[in-house]
Amino acid sequence: MTAMLATLPIPVRAALWYVGALSCWGVSAGIIRYAAAEMPTIELGFFRALFGALLTLPWLVHGRVFPLPRRNFGLYLLRGVVEAVAIATWFIALGYMQAADVVALGFTAPLFTTLLGALLLGERIRLRRSLAIAVGLAGALLVIKPANLLGGGELGWIALLPVLGSLAVAASRIAGRRLAQTEPTVVIVASLGFITTPVLLPAAALAWEPVTLHSLAFAAVIAGLSLIGHVFMVRALGKAQVSALAPYEFAQLLTAVAFGIAVLGEWPDRWTWIGSAVILGASVYIARREAQIARAAAHIDMAPKT
């Protein structure tokens, strides 16, 4: 398969790796939704974090790297805690909501990343990107459905959990962006499992139910798909910019929808499609706009000084 990919143009290879990563995560969301009938979702999230940490051990041993370095430990810890919040809200939401809705609301993460970048890192957001963020959040309301927030829907405020999870993902990305300036990639990736596992344990213990081999198998598959998705994502981003790959984000939603229909018999309504299209459109615009600004800044820096 790798040999076949090598014959394809680089942009096509990047797109295929990216779609592969998103498809892994879309299927993972469907499996979480399915497995929620056998195990409390927060307990499932704990085992997903635990297995994720175990799967990185060979990588760490091979590189002779310790996953919790003393340098920048506070930032690693902060990133692990917000990532644990993201896992908890994502898994709990999938116990109540269709996978398609949760995935669609996950598209708001790039919007929050841009917003937090301005608030925490001093990055500038001009009018057009501000409007795009507002439009994207309006799309999220379409997916959530105002009736839920006003008390008339069956989900109530649970419908906001995926949005809270996206905010946590955005905070994790901001912390990861800072760590990437000085820290090795293997430590940045592997540290997550070793921090999120103990952070999630108390909440999982409160909802604990007897573990079966069947439910553990689900957790192992979810962790494996997540890790494979991250590997595919790294390969994709090594060959193309985020702005070029952003239009393919819909692959995760389509995969989750296909799994939901085929396995769970769940069909998303029109508001999920409309809202996710609005959110994704805003996210793609912001990614393209940020790439344009970065290229313009690089051009100015490379211009000869007189």
PDB file of C-alpha atoms in Angstrom:
ATOM      1  CA  MET A   1       0.000   0.000   0.000  1.00  0.00           C
ATOM      2  CA  THR A   2       2.833   2.391   0.889  1.00  0.00           C
ATOM      3  CA  ALA A   3       4.483   1.662  -2.463  1.00  0.00           C
ATOM      4  CA  MET A   4       1.239   2.484  -4.270  1.00  0.00           C
ATOM      5  CA  LEU A   5       0.887   5.766  -2.359  1.00  0.00           C
ATOM      6  CA  ALA A   6       4.464   6.714  -3.267  1.00  0.00           C
ATOM      7  CA  THR A   7       3.492   6.845  -6.948  1.00  0.00           C
ATOM      8  CA  LEU A   8       0.750   9.422  -6.315  1.00  0.00           C
ATOM      9  CA  PRO A   9       1.264  13.209  -6.335  1.00  0.00           C
ATOM     10  CA  ILE A  10       2.130  14.639  -2.906  1.00  0.00           C
ATOM     11  CA  PRO A  11      -1.159  16.604  -2.493  1.00  0.00           C
ATOM     12  CA  VAL A  12      -3.150  13.431  -3.220  1.00  0.00           C
ATOM     13  CA  ARG A  13      -1.094  11.425  -0.722  1.00  0.00           C
ATOM     14  CA  ALA A  14      -1.618  14.108   1.929  1.00  0.00           C
ATOM     15  CA  ALA A  15      -5.364  14.107   1.296  1.00  0.00           C
ATOM     16  CA  LEU A  16      -5.553  10.307   1.549  1.00  0.00           C
ATOM     17  CA  TRP A  17      -3.613  10.257   4.844  1.00  0.00           C
ATOM     18  CA  TYR A  18      -5.860  13.021   6.176  1.00  0.00           C
ATOM     19  CA  VAL A  19      -9.086  11.296   5.135  1.00  0.00           C
ATOM     20  CA  GLY A  20      -7.730   8.061   6.629  1.00  0.00           C
ATOM     21  CA  ALA A  21      -7.101   9.790   9.972  1.00  0.00           C
ATOM     22  CA  LEU A  22     -10.539  11.361  10.067  1.00  0.00           C
ATOM     23  CA  SER A  23     -12.198   8.099   9.047  1.00  0.00           C
ATOM     24  CA  CYS A  24     -10.489   6.319  11.967  1.00  0.00           C
ATOM     25  CA  TRP A  25     -11.845   8.941  14.354  1.00  0.00           C
ATOM     26  CA  GLY A  26     -15.309   8.821  12.783  1.00  0.00           C
ATOM     27  CA  VAL A  27     -15.492   5.040  13.234  1.00  0.00           C
ATOM     28  CA  SER A  28     -14.135   5.456  16.770  1.00  0.00           C
ATOM     29  CA  ALA A  29     -17.002   7.830  17.598  1.00  0.00           C
ATOM     30  CA  GLY A  30     -19.497   5.269  16.306  1.00  0.00           C
ATOM     31  CA  ILE A  31     -17.935   2.476  18.375  1.00  0.00           C
ATOM     32  CA  ILE A  32     -18.051   4.633  21.511  1.00  0.00           C
ATOM     33  CA  ARG A  33     -21.746   5.251  20.856  1.00  0.00           C
ATOM     34  CA  TYR A  34     -22.307   1.515  20.384  1.00  0.00           C
ATOM     35  CA  ALA A  35     -20.225   0.482  23.416  1.00  0.00           C
ATOM     36  CA  ALA A  36     -22.063   2.939  25.682  1.00  0.00           C
ATOM     37  CA  ALA A  37     -24.733   0.253  26.113  1.00  0.00           C
ATOM     38  CA  GLU A  38     -22.194  -2.051  27.808  1.00  0.00           C
ATOM     39  CA  MET A  39     -19.982   0.260  29.860  1.00  0.00           C
ATOM     40  CA  PRO A  40     -20.362   3.750  31.390  1.00  0.00           C
ATOM     41  CA  THR A  41     -18.840   6.122  28.865  1.00  0.00           C
ATOM     42  CA  ILE A  42     -16.550   7.830  31.382  1.00  0.00           C
ATOM     43  CA  GLU A  43     -15.161   4.388  32.324  1.00  0.00           C
ATOM     44  CA  LEU A  44     -14.716   3.664  28.625  1.00  0.00           C
ATOM     45  CA  GLY A  45     -12.858   6.978  28.281  1.00  0.00           C
ATOM     46  CA  PHE A  46     -10.539   5.993  31.134  1.00  0.00           C
ATOM     47  CA  PHE A  47      -9.653   2.681  29.483  1.00  0.00           C
ATOM     48  CA  ARG A  48      -9.174   4.430  26.145  1.00  0.00           C
ATOM     49  CA  ALA A  49      -6.606   6.734  27.806  1.00  0.00           C
ATOM     50  CA  LEU A  50      -4.954   3.788  29.592  1.00  0.00           C
ATOM     51  CA  PHE A  51      -4.633   1.697  26.431  1.00  0.00           C
ATOM     52  CA  GLY A  52      -3.439   4.769  24.543  1.00  0.00           C
ATOM     53  CA  ALA A  53      -0.610   5.166  27.056  1.00  0.00           C
ATOM     54  CA  LEU A  54       0.291   1.466  26.831  1.00  0.00           C
ATOM     55  CA  LEU A  55       0.388   1.605  23.039  1.00  0.00           C
ATOM     56  CA  THR A  56       3.027   4.361  23.156  1.00  0.00           C
ATOM     57  CA  LEU A  57       5.359   2.376  25.457  1.00  0.00           C
ATOM     58  CA  PRO A  58       7.309   0.637  22.623  1.00  0.00           C
ATOM     59  CA  TRP A  59       7.842   4.044  21.001  1.00  0.00           C
ATOM     60  CA  LEU A  60       9.148   5.477  24.287  1.00  0.00           C
ATOM     61  CA  VAL A  61      11.389   2.480  25.011  1.00  0.00           C
ATOM     62  CA  HIS A  62      12.844   2.589  21.506  1.00  0.00           C
ATOM     63  CA  GLY A  63      13.583   6.290  21.834  1.00  0.00           C
ATOM     64  CA  ARG A  64      14.734   5.946  25.463  1.00  0.00           C
ATOM     65  CA  VAL A  65      12.426   8.787  26.408  1.00  0.00           C
ATOM     66  CA  PHE A  66      10.571   9.408  29.673  1.00  0.00           C
ATOM     67  CA  PRO A  67       6.983  10.636  29.001  1.00  0.00           C
ATOM     68  CA  LEU A  68       6.860  13.144  31.888  1.00  0.00           C
ATOM     69  CA  PRO A  69       9.892  15.450  31.696  1.00  0.00           C
ATOM     70  CA  ARG A  70      10.649  17.964  34.430  1.00  0.00           C
ATOM     71  CA  ARG A  71      11.114  20.791  31.955  1.00  0.00           C
ATOM     72  CA  ASN A  72       7.798  22.491  31.151  1.00  0.00           C
ATOM     73  CA  PHE A  73       6.012  19.956  33.365  1.00  0.00           C
ATOM     74  CA  GLY A  74       3.346  22.535  34.315  1.00  0.00           C
ATOM     75  CA  LEU A  75       2.417  23.041  30.664  1.00  0.00           C
ATOM     76  CA  TYR A  76       2.394  19.289  30.039  1.00  0.00           C
ATOM     77  CA  LEU A  77       0.123  18.846  33.058  1.00  0.00           C
ATOM     78  CA  LEU A  78      -2.232  21.630  31.933  1.00  0.00           C
ATOM     79  CA  ARG A  79      -2.461  20.105  28.467  1.00  0.00           C
ATOM     80  CA  GLY A  80      -3.157  16.660  29.935  1.00  0.00           C
ATOM     81  CA  VAL A  81      -5.918  17.973  32.201  1.00  0.00           C
ATOM     82  CA  VAL A  82      -7.764  19.836  29.423  1.00  0.00           C
ATOM     83  CA  GLU A  83      -7.332  16.803  27.168  1.00  0.00           C
ATOM     84  CA  ALA A  84      -8.936  14.688  29.913  1.00  0.00           C
ATOM     85  CA  VAL A  85     -11.847  17.148  29.941  1.00  0.00           C
ATOM     86  CA  ALA A  86     -12.112  16.742  26.167  1.00  0.00           C
ATOM     87  CA  ILE A  87     -12.177  12.939  26.437  1.00  0.00           C
ATOM     88  CA  ALA A  88     -14.737  12.985  29.254  1.00  0.00           C
ATOM     89  CA  THR A  89     -17.135  15.384  27.527  1.00  0.00           C
ATOM     90  CA  TRP A  90     -16.764  13.622  24.158  1.00  0.00           C
ATOM     91  CA  PHE A  91     -17.413  10.148  25.593  1.00  0.00           C
ATOM     92  CA  ILE A  92     -20.271  11.238  27.869  1.00  0.00           C
ATOM     93  CA  ALA A  93     -21.925  13.136  24.998  1.00  0.00           C
ATOM     94  CA  LEU A  94     -21.745  10.031  22.805  1.00  0.00           C
ATOM     95  CA  GLY A  95     -23.727   8.180  25.460  1.00  0.00           C
ATOM     96  CA  TYR A  96     -26.667  10.524  24.839  1.00  0.00           C
ATOM     97  CA  MET A  97     -26.256  12.030  21.368  1.00  0.00           C
ATOM     98  CA  GLN A  98     -25.883  10.647  17.878  1.00  0.00           C
ATOM     99  CA  ALA A  99     -22.263  10.303  16.773  1.00  0.00           C
ATOM    100  CA  ALA A 100     -22.972  12.566  13.781  1.00  0.00           C
ATOM    101  CA  ASP A 101     -24.076  15.425  16.065  1.00  0.00           C
ATOM    102  CA  VAL A 102     -21.049  15.069  18.351  1.00  0.00           C
ATOM    103  CA  VAL A 103     -18.648  14.960  15.393  1.00  0.00           C
ATOM    104  CA  ALA A 104     -20.341  17.961  13.778  1.00  0.00           C
ATOM    105  CA  LEU A 105     -19.951  20.011  16.969  1.00  0.00           C
ATOM    106  CA  GLY A 106     -16.320  18.893  17.105  1.00  0.00           C
ATOM    107  CA  PHE A 107     -15.772  21.011  13.995  1.00  0.00           C
ATOM    108  CA  THR A 108     -15.899  24.069  16.283  1.00  0.00           C
ATOM    109  CA  ALA A 109     -12.439  23.230  17.718  1.00  0.00           C
ATOM    110  CA  PRO A 110     -10.537  25.287  15.074  1.00  0.00           C
ATOM    111  CA  LEU A 111     -12.814  28.260  15.826  1.00  0.00           C
ATOM    112  CA  PHE A 112     -11.965  28.088  19.529  1.00  0.00           C
ATOM    113  CA  THR A 113      -8.273  27.559  18.721  1.00  0.00           C
ATOM    114  CA  THR A 114      -8.218  30.830  16.793  1.00  0.00           C
ATOM    115  CA  LEU A 115     -10.100  32.593  19.580  1.00  0.00           C
ATOM    116  CA  LEU A 116      -7.841  31.256  22.342  1.00  0.00           C
ATOM    117  CA  GLY A 117      -4.788  32.085  20.260  1.00  0.00           C
ATOM    118  CA  ALA A 118      -5.853  35.709  20.381  1.00  0.00           C
ATOM    119  CA  LEU A 119      -6.711  35.675  24.091  1.00  0.00           C
ATOM    120  CA  LEU A 120      -3.713  33.684  25.360  1.00  0.00           C
ATOM    121  CA  LEU A 121      -0.960  34.192  22.784  1.00  0.00           C
ATOM    122  CA  GLY A 122      -1.766  37.697  21.619  1.00  0.00           C
ATOM    123  CA  GLU A 123      -2.454  36.605  18.023  1.00  0.00           C
ATOM    124  CA  ARG A 124      -4.452  39.148  16.060  1.00  0.00           C
ATOM    125  CA  ILE A 125      -7.937  38.381  14.771  1.00  0.00           C
ATOM    126  CA  ARG A 126      -9.228  40.795  12.161  1.00  0.00           C
ATOM    127  CA  LEU A 127     -12.854  41.484  11.307  1.00  0.00           C
ATOM    128  CA  ARG A 128     -13.319  38.779   8.687  1.00  0.00           C
ATOM    129  CA  ARG A 129     -12.035  35.981  10.909  1.00  0.00           C
ATOM    130  CA  SER A 130     -14.110  37.316  13.814  1.00  0.00           C
ATOM    131  CA  LEU A 131     -17.205  37.129  11.625  1.00  0.00           C
ATOM    132  CA  ALA A 132     -16.253  33.596  10.542  1.00  0.00           C
ATOM    133  CA  ILE A 133     -16.038  32.519  14.201  1.00  0.00           C
ATOM    134  CA  ALA A 134     -19.466  34.019  14.862  1.00  0.00           C
ATOM    135  CA  VAL A 135     -20.930  32.242  11.823  1.00  0.00           C
ATOM    136  CA  GLY A 136     -19.365  28.932  12.896  1.00  0.00           C
ATOM    137  CA  LEU A 137     -20.805  29.210  16.408  1.00  0.00           C
ATOM    138  CA  ALA A 138     -24.204  29.995  14.890  1.00  0.00           C
ATOM    139  CA  GLY A 139     -23.873  26.744  12.937  1.00  0.00           C
ATOM    140  CA  ALA A 140     -23.183  24.942  16.218  1.00  0.00           C
ATOM    141  CA  LEU A 141     -26.498  26.273  17.562  1.00  0.00           C
ATOM    142  CA  LEU A 142     -28.277  24.712  14.589  1.00  0.00           C
ATOM    143  CA  VAL A 143     -26.800  21.312  15.456  1.00  0.00           C
ATOM    144  CA  ILE A 144     -27.527  21.705  19.181  1.00  0.00           C
ATOM    145  CA  LYS A 145     -31.042  22.980  18.444  1.00  0.00           C
ATOM    146  CA  PRO A 146     -32.251  25.904  20.612  1.00  0.00           C
ATOM    147  CA  ALA A 147     -35.055  23.761  22.081  1.00  0.00           C
ATOM    148  CA  ASN A 148     -32.469  21.787  24.044  1.00  0.00           C
ATOM    149  CA  LEU A 149     -31.040  24.942  25.613  1.00  0.00           C
ATOM    150  CA  LEU A 150     -34.492  26.351  26.394  1.00  0.00           C
ATOM    151  CA  GLY A 151     -35.593  23.184  28.157  1.00  0.00           C
ATOM    152  CA  GLY A 152     -37.949  21.938  25.451  1.00  0.00           C
ATOM    153  CA  GLY A 153     -35.602  19.330  23.987  1.00  0.00           C
ATOM    154  CA  GLU A 154     -34.927  15.874  25.366  1.00  0.00           C
ATOM    155  CA  LEU A 155     -31.169  16.459  25.750  1.00  0.00           C
ATOM    156  CA  GLY A 156     -31.171  19.783  27.573  1.00  0.00           C
ATOM    157  CA  TRP A 157     -27.760  21.198  28.442  1.00  0.00           C
ATOM    158  CA  ILE A 158     -26.081  17.861  27.649  1.00  0.00           C
ATOM    159  CA  ALA A 159     -26.132  19.085  24.054  1.00  0.00           C
ATOM    160  CA  LEU A 160     -23.433  21.601  25.034  1.00  0.00           C
ATOM    161  CA  LEU A 161     -20.960  18.918  26.138  1.00  0.00           C
ATOM    162  CA  PRO A 162     -19.360  18.482  22.682  1.00  0.00           C
ATOM    163  CA  VAL A 163     -18.866  22.255  22.481  1.00  0.00           C
ATOM    164  CA  LEU A 164     -17.142  22.216  25.871  1.00  0.00           C
ATOM    165  CA  GLY A 165     -15.041  19.340  24.578  1.00  0.00           C
ATOM    166  CA  SER A 166     -14.081  21.370  21.493  1.00  0.00           C
ATOM    167  CA  LEU A 167     -13.039  24.249  23.732  1.00  0.00           C
ATOM    168  CA  ALA A 168     -10.852  21.823  25.716  1.00  0.00           C
ATOM    169  CA  VAL A 169      -9.366  20.460  22.473  1.00  0.00           C
ATOM    170  CA  ALA A 170      -8.567  24.017  21.399  1.00  0.00           C
ATOM    171  CA  ALA A 171      -6.817  24.693  24.723  1.00  0.00           C
ATOM    172  CA  SER A 172      -4.842  21.460  24.286  1.00  0.00           C
ATOM    173  CA  ARG A 173      -3.794  22.545  20.792  1.00  0.00           C
ATOM    174  CA  ILE A 174      -2.618  25.918  22.090  1.00  0.00           C
ATOM    175  CA  ALA A 175      -0.541  24.210  24.799  1.00  0.00           C
ATOM    176  CA  GLY A 176       0.765  21.729  22.239  1.00  0.00           C
ATOM    177  CA  ARG A 177       1.730  24.594  19.946  1.00  0.00           C
ATOM    178  CA  ARG A 178       3.841  26.097  22.722  1.00  0.00           C
ATOM    179  CA  LEU A 179       5.452  22.762  23.601  1.00  0.00           C
ATOM    180  CA  ALA A 180       6.261  22.024  19.955  1.00  0.00           C
ATOM    181  CA  GLN A 181       8.660  24.975  19.930  1.00  0.00           C
ATOM    182  CA  THR A 182      11.103  23.218  22.287  1.00  0.00           C
ATOM    183  CA  GLU A 183       9.925  19.663  23.030  1.00  0.00           C
ATOM    184  CA  PRO A 184      10.332  16.372  21.082  1.00  0.00           C
ATOM    185  CA  THR A 185       7.240  15.128  19.252  1.00  0.00           C
ATOM    186  CA  VAL A 186       7.396  11.686  20.923  1.00  0.00           C
ATOM    187  CA  VAL A 187       7.116  13.259  24.379  1.00  0.00           C
ATOM    188  CA  ILE A 188       4.321  15.634  23.362  1.00  0.00           C
ATOM    189  CA  VAL A 189       2.243  12.750  21.990  1.00  0.00           C
ATOM    190  CA  ALA A 190       3.036  10.085  24.595  1.00  0.00           C
ATOM    191  CA  SER A 191       2.651  12.333  27.637  1.00  0.00           C
ATOM    192  CA  LEU A 192      -1.093  12.683  27.045  1.00  0.00           C
ATOM    193  CA  GLY A 193      -1.963   9.101  27.964  1.00  0.00           C
ATOM    194  CA  PHE A 194       0.196   9.127  31.072  1.00  0.00           C
ATOM    195  CA  ILE A 195      -1.514  12.284  32.369  1.00  0.00           C
ATOM    196  CA  THR A 196      -5.096  11.763  31.223  1.00  0.00           C
ATOM    197  CA  THR A 197      -5.289   8.237  32.673  1.00  0.00           C
ATOM    198  CA  PRO A 198      -4.886   9.221  36.363  1.00  0.00           C
ATOM    199  CA  VAL A 199      -6.935  12.400  35.840  1.00  0.00           C
ATOM    200  CA  LEU A 200      -9.876  10.387  34.488  1.00  0.00           C
ATOM    201  CA  LEU A 201      -9.638   7.619  37.098  1.00  0.00           C
ATOM    202  CA  PRO A 202     -11.628   9.340  39.926  1.00  0.00           C
ATOM    203  CA  ALA A 203     -14.565  10.154  37.635  1.00  0.00           C
ATOM    204  CA  ALA A 204     -14.475   6.638  36.165  1.00  0.00           C
ATOM    205  CA  ALA A 205     -14.428   5.128  39.677  1.00  0.00           C
ATOM    206  CA  LEU A 206     -17.674   6.935  40.564  1.00  0.00           C
ATOM    207  CA  ALA A 207     -19.472   5.286  37.646  1.00  0.00           C
ATOM    208  CA  TRP A 208     -17.546   2.008  37.736  1.00  0.00           C
ATOM    209  CA  GLU A 209     -19.219  -1.192  36.597  1.00  0.00           C
ATOM    210  CA  PRO A 210     -17.717  -4.687  36.315  1.00  0.00           C
ATOM    211  CA  VAL A 211     -15.401  -4.941  33.338  1.00  0.00           C
ATOM    212  CA  THR A 212     -15.890  -7.636  30.707  1.00  0.00           C
ATOM    213  CA  LEU A 213     -13.488  -8.805  28.018  1.00  0.00           C
ATOM    214  CA  HIS A 214     -16.019  -7.573  25.475  1.00  0.00           C
ATOM    215  CA  SER A 215     -16.028  -4.019  26.822  1.00  0.00           C
ATOM    216  CA  LEU A 216     -12.228  -4.025  27.183  1.00  0.00           C
ATOM    217  CA  ALA A 217     -11.971  -5.083  23.545  1.00  0.00           C
ATOM    218  CA  PHE A 218     -14.067  -2.056  22.570  1.00  0.00           C
ATOM    219  CA  ALA A 219     -11.760   0.232  24.563  1.00  0.00           C
ATOM    220  CA  ALA A 220      -8.659  -1.318  22.955  1.00  0.00           C
ATOM    221  CA  VAL A 221     -10.087  -0.884  19.449  1.00  0.00           C
ATOM    222  CA  ILE A 222     -11.024   2.738  20.191  1.00  0.00           C
ATOM    223  CA  ALA A 223      -7.502   3.454  21.508  1.00  0.00           C
ATOM    224  CA  GLY A 224      -5.944   1.717  18.505  1.00  0.00           C
ATOM    225  CA  LEU A 225      -8.045   3.672  16.015  1.00  0.00           C
ATOM    226  CA  SER A 226      -7.195   6.913  17.788  1.00  0.00           C
ATOM    227  CA  LEU A 227      -3.459   6.175  17.649  1.00  0.00           C
ATOM    228  CA  ILE A 228      -3.607   5.108  13.988  1.00  0.00           C
ATOM    229  CA  GLY A 229      -5.522   8.300  13.251  1.00  0.00           C
ATOM    230  CA  HIS A 230      -2.799  10.382  14.902  1.00  0.00           C
ATOM    231  CA  VAL A 231      -0.086   8.604  12.884  1.00  0.00           C
ATOM    232  CA  PHE A 232      -2.007   9.212   9.652  1.00  0.00           C
ATOM    233  CA  MET A 233      -2.551  12.841  10.649  1.00  0.00           C
ATOM    234  CA  VAL A 234       1.171  13.407  11.245  1.00  0.00           C
ATOM    235  CA  ARG A 235       1.931  11.949   7.812  1.00  0.00           C
ATOM    236  CA  ALA A 236      -0.686  14.180   6.190  1.00  0.00           C
ATOM    237  CA  LEU A 237       0.538  17.349   7.891  1.00  0.00           C
ATOM    238  CA  GLY A 238       4.092  16.473   6.900  1.00  0.00           C
ATOM    239  CA  LYS A 239       3.089  16.770   3.256  1.00  0.00           C
ATOM    240  CA  ALA A 240       0.534  19.599   3.187  1.00  0.00           C
ATOM    241  CA  GLN A 241      -0.619  22.605   5.184  1.00  0.00           C
ATOM    242  CA  VAL A 242      -3.718  22.498   7.372  1.00  0.00           C
ATOM    243  CA  SER A 243      -5.414  25.063   5.105  1.00  0.00           C
ATOM    244  CA  ALA A 244      -5.088  22.739   2.113  1.00  0.00           C
ATOM    245  CA  LEU A 245      -6.491  19.773   4.027  1.00  0.00           C
ATOM    246  CA  ALA A 246      -9.316  21.566   5.878  1.00  0.00           C
ATOM    247  CA  PRO A 247     -11.952  20.904   3.155  1.00  0.00           C
ATOM    248  CA  TYR A 248     -11.619  17.167   3.805  1.00  0.00           C
ATOM    249  CA  GLU A 249     -12.844  17.494   7.423  1.00  0.00           C
ATOM    250  CA  PHE A 250     -16.261  16.261   6.299  1.00  0.00           C
ATOM    251  CA  ALA A 251     -14.782  12.755   5.980  1.00  0.00           C
ATOM    252  CA  GLN A 252     -15.096  12.280   9.734  1.00  0.00           C
ATOM    253  CA  LEU A 253     -18.770  13.221   9.704  1.00  0.00           C
ATOM    254  CA  LEU A 254     -19.551  11.016   6.705  1.00  0.00           C
ATOM    255  CA  THR A 255     -17.816   8.062   8.359  1.00  0.00           C
ATOM    256  CA  ALA A 256     -19.696   8.596  11.625  1.00  0.00           C
ATOM    257  CA  VAL A 257     -22.985   8.919   9.717  1.00  0.00           C
ATOM    258  CA  ALA A 258     -22.305   5.735   7.738  1.00  0.00           C
ATOM    259  CA  PHE A 259     -21.499   3.816  10.941  1.00  0.00           C
ATOM    260  CA  GLY A 260     -24.554   5.250  12.686  1.00  0.00           C
ATOM    261  CA  ILE A 261     -26.891   4.216   9.874  1.00  0.00           C
ATOM    262  CA  ALA A 262     -25.373   0.776   9.258  1.00  0.00           C
ATOM    263  CA  VAL A 263     -24.822  -0.311  12.874  1.00  0.00           C
ATOM    264  CA  LEU A 264     -27.012   1.864  15.087  1.00  0.00           C
ATOM    265  CA  GLY A 265     -29.876   2.708  12.756  1.00  0.00           C
ATOM    266  CA  GLU A 266     -29.456   6.434  13.536  1.00  0.00           C
ATOM    267  CA  TRP A 267     -30.132   8.969  10.799  1.00  0.00           C
ATOM    268  CA  PRO A 268     -28.986  12.582  11.325  1.00  0.00           C
ATOM    269  CA  ASP A 269     -31.628  15.237  10.713  1.00  0.00           C
ATOM    270  CA  ARG A 270     -31.313  18.154   8.313  1.00  0.00           C
ATOM    271  CA  TRP A 271     -30.139  20.533  11.051  1.00  0.00           C
ATOM    272  CA  THR A 272     -27.072  18.379  11.629  1.00  0.00           C
ATOM    273  CA  TRP A 273     -26.162  18.609   7.936  1.00  0.00           C
ATOM    274  CA  ILE A 274     -26.886  22.330   7.677  1.00  0.00           C
ATOM    275  CA  GLY A 275     -25.151  23.223  10.939  1.00  0.00           C
ATOM    276  CA  SER A 276     -22.083  21.098  10.225  1.00  0.00           C
ATOM    277  CA  ALA A 277     -21.763  22.641   6.747  1.00  0.00           C
ATOM    278  CA  VAL A 278     -21.872  26.127   8.287  1.00  0.00           C
ATOM    279  CA  ILE A 279     -19.303  25.229  10.979  1.00  0.00           C
ATOM    280  CA  LEU A 280     -17.000  23.525   8.495  1.00  0.00           C
ATOM    281  CA  GLY A 281     -17.276  26.407   6.028  1.00  0.00           C
ATOM    282  CA  ALA A 282     -16.260  28.867   8.731  1.00  0.00           C
ATOM    283  CA  SER A 283     -13.375  26.630   9.835  1.00  0.00           C
ATOM    284  CA  VAL A 284     -12.097  26.225   6.266  1.00  0.00           C
ATOM    285  CA  TYR A 285     -12.260  29.981   5.733  1.00  0.00           C
ATOM    286  CA  ILE A 286     -10.278  30.652   8.915  1.00  0.00           C
ATOM    287  CA  ALA A 287      -7.648  28.039   8.003  1.00  0.00           C
ATOM    288  CA  ARG A 288      -7.229  29.507   4.512  1.00  0.00           C
ATOM    289  CA  ARG A 289      -7.125  33.055   5.864  1.00  0.00           C
ATOM    290  CA  GLU A 290      -4.492  32.210   8.483  1.00  0.00           C
ATOM    291  CA  ALA A 291      -2.376  30.518   5.789  1.00  0.00           C
ATOM    292  CA  GLN A 292      -2.594  33.655   3.616  1.00  0.00           C
ATOM    293  CA  ILE A 293      -1.521  35.854   6.534  1.00  0.00           C
ATOM    294  CA  ALA A 294       1.389  33.509   7.342  1.00  0.00           C
ATOM    295  CA  ARG A 295       2.576  33.573   3.719  1.00  0.00           C
ATOM    296  CA  ALA A 296       2.342  37.360   3.611  1.00  0.00           C
ATOM    297  CA  ALA A 297       4.346  37.647   6.855  1.00  0.00           C
ATOM    298  CA  ALA A 298       6.988  35.254   5.518  1.00  0.00           C
ATOM    299  CA  HIS A 299       7.228  37.243   2.294  1.00  0.00           C
ATOM    300  CA  ILE A 300       7.818  40.448   4.279  1.00  0.00           C
ATOM    301  CA  ASP A 301      10.498  38.776   6.407  1.00  0.00           C
ATOM    302  CA  MET A 302      12.307  37.479   3.318  1.00  0.00           C
ATOM    303  CA  ALA A 303      12.180  40.810   1.507  1.00  0.00           C
ATOM    304  CA  PRO A 304      15.639  42.423   1.135  1.00  0.00           C
ATOM    305  CA  LYS A 305      16.319  45.123   3.712  1.00  0.00           C
ATOM    306  CA  THR A 306      17.353  48.523   2.361  1.00  0.00           C
TER     307      THR A 306
END
